[in-house]
Amino acid sequence: EWPLRPGWKTRSCAGISGKSQALFAMVFCTRYLDLFFSFISLYNTSMKIIYIACSVGTCYLIFMKFKPTYDSNHDTFRVEFLLGPCVILALVLNHSFTVTEILWTYSIYLEAGAILPQLFMMSKTGEAETITSHYLFMLGMYRGLYILNWIYRYHTESFFDPIAVVAGVVQTVLYIDFFYLYVTKVLKGKSLVLPC
């Protein structure tokens, strides 16, 4: 997750929802707490550290370094309406009632809705820069690849995780309208302007 890479040239985070990026940072910090007491492989540990560092670093850039260009007037999604239900769901619907499992489950539910502030911001401004559109499309493709992974694992390992699958389907549904606009506008070289 590095949506601000072009921001280094322009010194701007215009069009990026700081709230979405903060939610993604929460997702990775709560999901990867096992870094402190569980070692799977060097690759796995490295990727978890990279995810956390990039998401926290992105928040630093938005809220500190590029703060004058952060559009807080349009980034007004009320995250408490997302955080509260995710906490309740994690406490009620989880695989086991342990701290790490509840935090992992919370991260899965939160990731499903973490893109909502960005989509809400786009709906308020009525448009998105091309680079922001590409970033959102890649986030959606990441989820699409997860769905393919679930199908593969189900057929090869008979593994099915209803929490991850349901949350992933919810997240994918949130992207459908954006995917349609991306394919019909951005891929044809037009600006992504939302219909009125």
PDB file of C-alpha atoms in Angstrom:
ATOM      1  CA  GLU A   1       0.000   0.000   0.000  1.00  0.00           C
ATOM      2  CA  TRP A   2       1.819   3.074  -1.096  1.00  0.00           C
ATOM      3  CA  PRO A   3      -0.728   5.467  -2.578  1.00  0.00           C
ATOM      4  CA  LEU A   4       1.489   8.510  -2.036  1.00  0.00           C
ATOM      5  CA  ARG A   5       4.402   7.545  -4.229  1.00  0.00           C
ATOM      6  CA  PRO A   6       3.404  10.176  -6.839  1.00  0.00           C
ATOM      7  CA  GLY A   7       3.067  12.611  -3.924  1.00  0.00           C
ATOM      8  CA  TRP A   8       6.851  12.772  -3.632  1.00  0.00           C
ATOM      9  CA  LYS A   9       6.983  14.665  -6.943  1.00  0.00           C
ATOM     10  CA  THR A  10       3.980  16.889  -6.335  1.00  0.00           C
ATOM     11  CA  ARG A  11       4.433  17.112  -2.529  1.00  0.00           C
ATOM     12  CA  SER A  12       0.709  16.433  -2.229  1.00  0.00           C
ATOM     13  CA  CYS A  13      -1.728  13.871  -0.856  1.00  0.00           C
ATOM     14  CA  ALA A  14      -4.740  15.450  -2.560  1.00  0.00           C
ATOM     15  CA  GLY A  15      -7.478  12.945  -3.297  1.00  0.00           C
ATOM     16  CA  ILE A  16      -6.272  10.361  -0.761  1.00  0.00           C
ATOM     17  CA  SER A  17      -8.444   9.635   2.265  1.00  0.00           C
ATOM     18  CA  GLY A  18      -6.336   9.814   5.394  1.00  0.00           C
ATOM     19  CA  LYS A  19      -9.106   8.000   7.240  1.00  0.00           C
ATOM     20  CA  SER A  20      -8.938   5.022   4.879  1.00  0.00           C
ATOM     21  CA  GLN A  21      -5.164   4.892   5.262  1.00  0.00           C
ATOM     22  CA  ALA A  22      -5.452   5.066   9.063  1.00  0.00           C
ATOM     23  CA  LEU A  23      -7.962   2.195   8.952  1.00  0.00           C
ATOM     24  CA  PHE A  24      -5.580   0.118   6.823  1.00  0.00           C
ATOM     25  CA  ALA A  25      -2.805   0.828   9.342  1.00  0.00           C
ATOM     26  CA  MET A  26      -5.133  -0.439  12.094  1.00  0.00           C
ATOM     27  CA  VAL A  27      -5.903  -3.520   9.992  1.00  0.00           C
ATOM     28  CA  PHE A  28      -2.251  -4.482   9.632  1.00  0.00           C
ATOM     29  CA  CYS A  29      -1.265  -3.610  13.198  1.00  0.00           C
ATOM     30  CA  THR A  30      -4.060  -5.729  14.681  1.00  0.00           C
ATOM     31  CA  ARG A  31      -3.640  -8.570  12.189  1.00  0.00           C
ATOM     32  CA  TYR A  32       0.106  -8.925  12.566  1.00  0.00           C
ATOM     33  CA  LEU A  33       0.532  -8.699  16.342  1.00  0.00           C
ATOM     34  CA  ASP A  34       1.697 -12.297  16.188  1.00  0.00           C
ATOM     35  CA  LEU A  35       5.036 -10.888  15.012  1.00  0.00           C
ATOM     36  CA  PHE A  36       6.042 -10.691  18.661  1.00  0.00           C
ATOM     37  CA  PHE A  37       5.462 -14.351  19.539  1.00  0.00           C
ATOM     38  CA  SER A  38       5.102 -16.468  16.408  1.00  0.00           C
ATOM     39  CA  PHE A  39       7.682 -17.048  13.681  1.00  0.00           C
ATOM     40  CA  ILE A  40       6.580 -18.739  10.456  1.00  0.00           C
ATOM     41  CA  SER A  41       9.350 -17.748   8.056  1.00  0.00           C
ATOM     42  CA  LEU A  42      11.677 -14.870   7.263  1.00  0.00           C
ATOM     43  CA  TYR A  43       9.553 -14.005   4.230  1.00  0.00           C
ATOM     44  CA  ASN A  44       6.322 -13.955   6.263  1.00  0.00           C
ATOM     45  CA  THR A  45       7.854 -11.829   9.027  1.00  0.00           C
ATOM     46  CA  SER A  46       9.420  -9.439   6.503  1.00  0.00           C
ATOM     47  CA  MET A  47       6.136  -8.952   4.639  1.00  0.00           C
ATOM     48  CA  LYS A  48       4.232  -8.265   7.856  1.00  0.00           C
ATOM     49  CA  ILE A  49       6.806  -5.633   8.855  1.00  0.00           C
ATOM     50  CA  ILE A  50       6.660  -4.077   5.361  1.00  0.00           C
ATOM     51  CA  TYR A  51       2.843  -3.895   5.429  1.00  0.00           C
ATOM     52  CA  ILE A  52       2.856  -2.223   8.845  1.00  0.00           C
ATOM     53  CA  ALA A  53       5.710   0.153   7.985  1.00  0.00           C
ATOM     54  CA  CYS A  54       4.166   1.224   4.679  1.00  0.00           C
ATOM     55  CA  SER A  55       0.712   1.802   6.123  1.00  0.00           C
ATOM     56  CA  VAL A  56       2.024   3.728   9.147  1.00  0.00           C
ATOM     57  CA  GLY A  57       4.447   5.618   6.895  1.00  0.00           C
ATOM     58  CA  THR A  58       1.598   6.578   4.578  1.00  0.00           C
ATOM     59  CA  CYS A  59      -0.341   7.945   7.558  1.00  0.00           C
ATOM     60  CA  TYR A  60       2.725   9.939   8.611  1.00  0.00           C
ATOM     61  CA  LEU A  61       2.982  11.466   5.139  1.00  0.00           C
ATOM     62  CA  ILE A  62      -0.716  12.352   4.996  1.00  0.00           C
ATOM     63  CA  PHE A  63      -1.125  13.727   8.510  1.00  0.00           C
ATOM     64  CA  MET A  64       2.316  15.265   9.023  1.00  0.00           C
ATOM     65  CA  LYS A  65       4.568  15.818   6.014  1.00  0.00           C
ATOM     66  CA  PHE A  66       1.887  16.650   3.420  1.00  0.00           C
ATOM     67  CA  LYS A  67      -0.723  17.887   5.904  1.00  0.00           C
ATOM     68  CA  PRO A  68      -1.310  21.226   4.109  1.00  0.00           C
ATOM     69  CA  THR A  69      -2.515  19.297   1.030  1.00  0.00           C
ATOM     70  CA  TYR A  70      -4.708  16.844   2.964  1.00  0.00           C
ATOM     71  CA  ASP A  71      -8.371  17.510   2.139  1.00  0.00           C
ATOM     72  CA  SER A  72     -10.005  17.027   5.543  1.00  0.00           C
ATOM     73  CA  ASN A  73     -13.065  18.966   4.348  1.00  0.00           C
ATOM     74  CA  HIS A  74     -13.987  16.078   2.035  1.00  0.00           C
ATOM     75  CA  ASP A  75     -12.590  13.229   4.147  1.00  0.00           C
ATOM     76  CA  THR A  76     -15.592  13.229   6.478  1.00  0.00           C
ATOM     77  CA  PHE A  77     -16.667   9.586   6.675  1.00  0.00           C
ATOM     78  CA  ARG A  78     -17.680   8.790  10.274  1.00  0.00           C
ATOM     79  CA  VAL A  79     -15.324   5.899  11.032  1.00  0.00           C
ATOM     80  CA  GLU A  80     -16.956   5.198  14.392  1.00  0.00           C
ATOM     81  CA  PHE A  81     -19.876   3.703  12.444  1.00  0.00           C
ATOM     82  CA  LEU A  82     -17.392   1.205  11.035  1.00  0.00           C
ATOM     83  CA  LEU A  83     -15.154   0.628  14.068  1.00  0.00           C
ATOM     84  CA  GLY A  84     -17.977  -0.134  16.523  1.00  0.00           C
ATOM     85  CA  PRO A  85     -19.709  -2.832  14.465  1.00  0.00           C
ATOM     86  CA  CYS A  86     -16.331  -4.434  13.633  1.00  0.00           C
ATOM     87  CA  VAL A  87     -15.486  -4.692  17.344  1.00  0.00           C
ATOM     88  CA  ILE A  88     -18.885  -6.225  18.117  1.00  0.00           C
ATOM     89  CA  LEU A  89     -18.628  -8.682  15.206  1.00  0.00           C
ATOM     90  CA  ALA A  90     -15.098  -9.698  16.263  1.00  0.00           C
ATOM     91  CA  LEU A  91     -16.276 -10.348  19.821  1.00  0.00           C
ATOM     92  CA  VAL A  92     -19.309 -12.351  18.710  1.00  0.00           C
ATOM     93  CA  LEU A  93     -18.212 -14.083  15.480  1.00  0.00           C
ATOM     94  CA  ASN A  94     -14.673 -15.440  15.796  1.00  0.00           C
ATOM     95  CA  HIS A  95     -12.864 -18.789  15.636  1.00  0.00           C
ATOM     96  CA  SER A  96     -11.811 -18.723  19.303  1.00  0.00           C
ATOM     97  CA  PHE A  97     -12.190 -16.239  22.119  1.00  0.00           C
ATOM     98  CA  THR A  98      -8.522 -15.289  22.547  1.00  0.00           C
ATOM     99  CA  VAL A  99      -6.998 -11.829  22.265  1.00  0.00           C
ATOM    100  CA  THR A 100      -4.991 -12.603  19.134  1.00  0.00           C
ATOM    101  CA  GLU A 101      -7.902 -14.340  17.415  1.00  0.00           C
ATOM    102  CA  ILE A 102     -10.301 -11.512  18.219  1.00  0.00           C
ATOM    103  CA  LEU A 103      -7.799  -8.937  16.924  1.00  0.00           C
ATOM    104  CA  TRP A 104      -7.216 -10.996  13.765  1.00  0.00           C
ATOM    105  CA  THR A 105     -10.969 -11.301  13.226  1.00  0.00           C
ATOM    106  CA  TYR A 106     -11.402  -7.577  13.895  1.00  0.00           C
ATOM    107  CA  SER A 107      -8.778  -6.839  11.228  1.00  0.00           C
ATOM    108  CA  ILE A 108     -10.635  -8.994   8.701  1.00  0.00           C
ATOM    109  CA  TYR A 109     -13.939  -7.207   9.340  1.00  0.00           C
ATOM    110  CA  LEU A 110     -12.272  -3.786   9.383  1.00  0.00           C
ATOM    111  CA  GLU A 111     -10.437  -4.412   6.112  1.00  0.00           C
ATOM    112  CA  ALA A 112     -13.770  -5.134   4.435  1.00  0.00           C
ATOM    113  CA  GLY A 113     -14.886  -1.565   5.113  1.00  0.00           C
ATOM    114  CA  ALA A 114     -11.586   0.321   5.272  1.00  0.00           C
ATOM    115  CA  ILE A 115     -12.038   1.599   1.731  1.00  0.00           C
ATOM    116  CA  LEU A 116     -15.372   3.265   2.572  1.00  0.00           C
ATOM    117  CA  PRO A 117     -13.850   6.641   3.581  1.00  0.00           C
ATOM    118  CA  GLN A 118     -11.985   6.775   0.237  1.00  0.00           C
ATOM    119  CA  LEU A 119     -15.125   5.922  -1.734  1.00  0.00           C
ATOM    120  CA  PHE A 120     -17.139   8.403   0.345  1.00  0.00           C
ATOM    121  CA  MET A 121     -14.539  11.102  -0.325  1.00  0.00           C
ATOM    122  CA  MET A 122     -14.730  10.386  -4.055  1.00  0.00           C
ATOM    123  CA  SER A 123     -18.507  10.650  -3.955  1.00  0.00           C
ATOM    124  CA  LYS A 124     -18.260  14.038  -2.211  1.00  0.00           C
ATOM    125  CA  THR A 125     -15.730  15.478  -4.657  1.00  0.00           C
ATOM    126  CA  GLY A 126     -17.402  13.817  -7.651  1.00  0.00           C
ATOM    127  CA  GLU A 127     -14.109  12.751  -9.212  1.00  0.00           C
ATOM    128  CA  ALA A 128     -10.770  11.071  -8.687  1.00  0.00           C
ATOM    129  CA  GLU A 129      -7.340  11.669 -10.132  1.00  0.00           C
ATOM    130  CA  THR A 130      -6.122   8.938 -12.454  1.00  0.00           C
ATOM    131  CA  ILE A 131      -3.413   7.776 -10.044  1.00  0.00           C
ATOM    132  CA  THR A 132      -5.977   7.498  -7.219  1.00  0.00           C
ATOM    133  CA  SER A 133      -8.237   5.495  -9.539  1.00  0.00           C
ATOM    134  CA  HIS A 134      -5.379   3.124 -10.380  1.00  0.00           C
ATOM    135  CA  TYR A 135      -4.589   2.736  -6.673  1.00  0.00           C
ATOM    136  CA  LEU A 136      -8.219   1.871  -5.848  1.00  0.00           C
ATOM    137  CA  PHE A 137      -8.379  -0.549  -8.757  1.00  0.00           C
ATOM    138  CA  MET A 138      -5.247  -2.321  -7.509  1.00  0.00           C
ATOM    139  CA  LEU A 139      -6.740  -2.590  -4.001  1.00  0.00           C
ATOM    140  CA  GLY A 140      -9.804  -4.194  -5.527  1.00  0.00           C
ATOM    141  CA  MET A 141      -7.684  -6.546  -7.627  1.00  0.00           C
ATOM    142  CA  TYR A 142      -5.826  -7.558  -4.472  1.00  0.00           C
ATOM    143  CA  ARG A 143      -9.154  -8.653  -3.022  1.00  0.00           C
ATOM    144  CA  GLY A 144     -10.045 -10.415  -6.278  1.00  0.00           C
ATOM    145  CA  LEU A 145      -6.818 -12.416  -6.045  1.00  0.00           C
ATOM    146  CA  TYR A 146      -7.771 -13.389  -2.502  1.00  0.00           C
ATOM    147  CA  ILE A 147     -11.032 -14.809  -3.819  1.00  0.00           C
ATOM    148  CA  LEU A 148      -9.104 -16.904  -6.345  1.00  0.00           C
ATOM    149  CA  ASN A 149      -6.842 -18.059  -3.493  1.00  0.00           C
ATOM    150  CA  TRP A 150      -9.886 -19.140  -1.446  1.00  0.00           C
ATOM    151  CA  ILE A 151     -11.259 -21.128  -4.375  1.00  0.00           C
ATOM    152  CA  TYR A 152      -7.881 -22.767  -4.952  1.00  0.00           C
ATOM    153  CA  ARG A 153      -7.420 -23.630  -1.262  1.00  0.00           C
ATOM    154  CA  TYR A 154     -10.930 -25.028  -1.015  1.00  0.00           C
ATOM    155  CA  HIS A 155     -10.348 -27.351  -3.965  1.00  0.00           C
ATOM    156  CA  THR A 156      -6.806 -28.403  -3.035  1.00  0.00           C
ATOM    157  CA  GLU A 157      -6.906 -28.363   0.787  1.00  0.00           C
ATOM    158  CA  SER A 158     -10.649 -28.427   1.563  1.00  0.00           C
ATOM    159  CA  PHE A 159      -9.995 -25.224   3.548  1.00  0.00           C
ATOM    160  CA  PHE A 160     -12.834 -22.758   4.011  1.00  0.00           C
ATOM    161  CA  ASP A 161     -12.785 -19.790   6.394  1.00  0.00           C
ATOM    162  CA  PRO A 162     -16.314 -18.319   6.520  1.00  0.00           C
ATOM    163  CA  ILE A 163     -15.174 -15.150   8.337  1.00  0.00           C
ATOM    164  CA  ALA A 164     -12.570 -14.252   5.716  1.00  0.00           C
ATOM    165  CA  VAL A 165     -14.789 -15.266   2.803  1.00  0.00           C
ATOM    166  CA  VAL A 166     -17.871 -13.310   3.925  1.00  0.00           C
ATOM    167  CA  ALA A 167     -15.794 -10.211   4.752  1.00  0.00           C
ATOM    168  CA  GLY A 168     -13.993 -10.518   1.410  1.00  0.00           C
ATOM    169  CA  VAL A 169     -17.253 -10.781  -0.495  1.00  0.00           C
ATOM    170  CA  VAL A 170     -18.564  -7.675   1.319  1.00  0.00           C
ATOM    171  CA  GLN A 171     -15.388  -5.799   0.423  1.00  0.00           C
ATOM    172  CA  THR A 172     -15.618  -6.894  -3.210  1.00  0.00           C
ATOM    173  CA  VAL A 173     -19.259  -5.792  -3.426  1.00  0.00           C
ATOM    174  CA  LEU A 174     -18.209  -2.333  -2.193  1.00  0.00           C
ATOM    175  CA  TYR A 175     -15.853  -2.084  -5.177  1.00  0.00           C
ATOM    176  CA  ILE A 176     -18.275  -3.181  -7.910  1.00  0.00           C
ATOM    177  CA  ASP A 177     -19.594   0.298  -8.743  1.00  0.00           C
ATOM    178  CA  PHE A 178     -16.053   1.688  -8.772  1.00  0.00           C
ATOM    179  CA  PHE A 179     -14.845  -1.168 -11.044  1.00  0.00           C
ATOM    180  CA  TYR A 180     -17.579  -0.357 -13.539  1.00  0.00           C
ATOM    181  CA  LEU A 181     -16.579   3.315 -13.634  1.00  0.00           C
ATOM    182  CA  TYR A 182     -12.886   2.403 -13.829  1.00  0.00           C
ATOM    183  CA  VAL A 183     -13.391   0.118 -16.834  1.00  0.00           C
ATOM    184  CA  THR A 184     -15.768   2.455 -18.674  1.00  0.00           C
ATOM    185  CA  LYS A 185     -13.814   5.662 -17.989  1.00  0.00           C
ATOM    186  CA  VAL A 186     -10.201   5.348 -16.841  1.00  0.00           C
ATOM    187  CA  LEU A 187      -9.207   2.460 -19.099  1.00  0.00           C
ATOM    188  CA  LYS A 188     -10.550   4.450 -22.031  1.00  0.00           C
ATOM    189  CA  GLY A 189      -8.342   7.419 -21.119  1.00  0.00           C
ATOM    190  CA  LYS A 190     -11.110   9.545 -19.618  1.00  0.00           C
ATOM    191  CA  SER A 191     -11.186  11.144 -16.180  1.00  0.00           C
ATOM    192  CA  LEU A 192     -13.109   9.348 -13.478  1.00  0.00           C
ATOM    193  CA  VAL A 193     -16.014  11.701 -12.869  1.00  0.00           C
ATOM    194  CA  LEU A 194     -18.926  10.288 -10.943  1.00  0.00           C
ATOM    195  CA  PRO A 195     -22.362  10.570 -12.525  1.00  0.00           C
ATOM    196  CA  CYS A 196     -24.712  13.037 -10.875  1.00  0.00           C
TER     197      CYS A 196
END
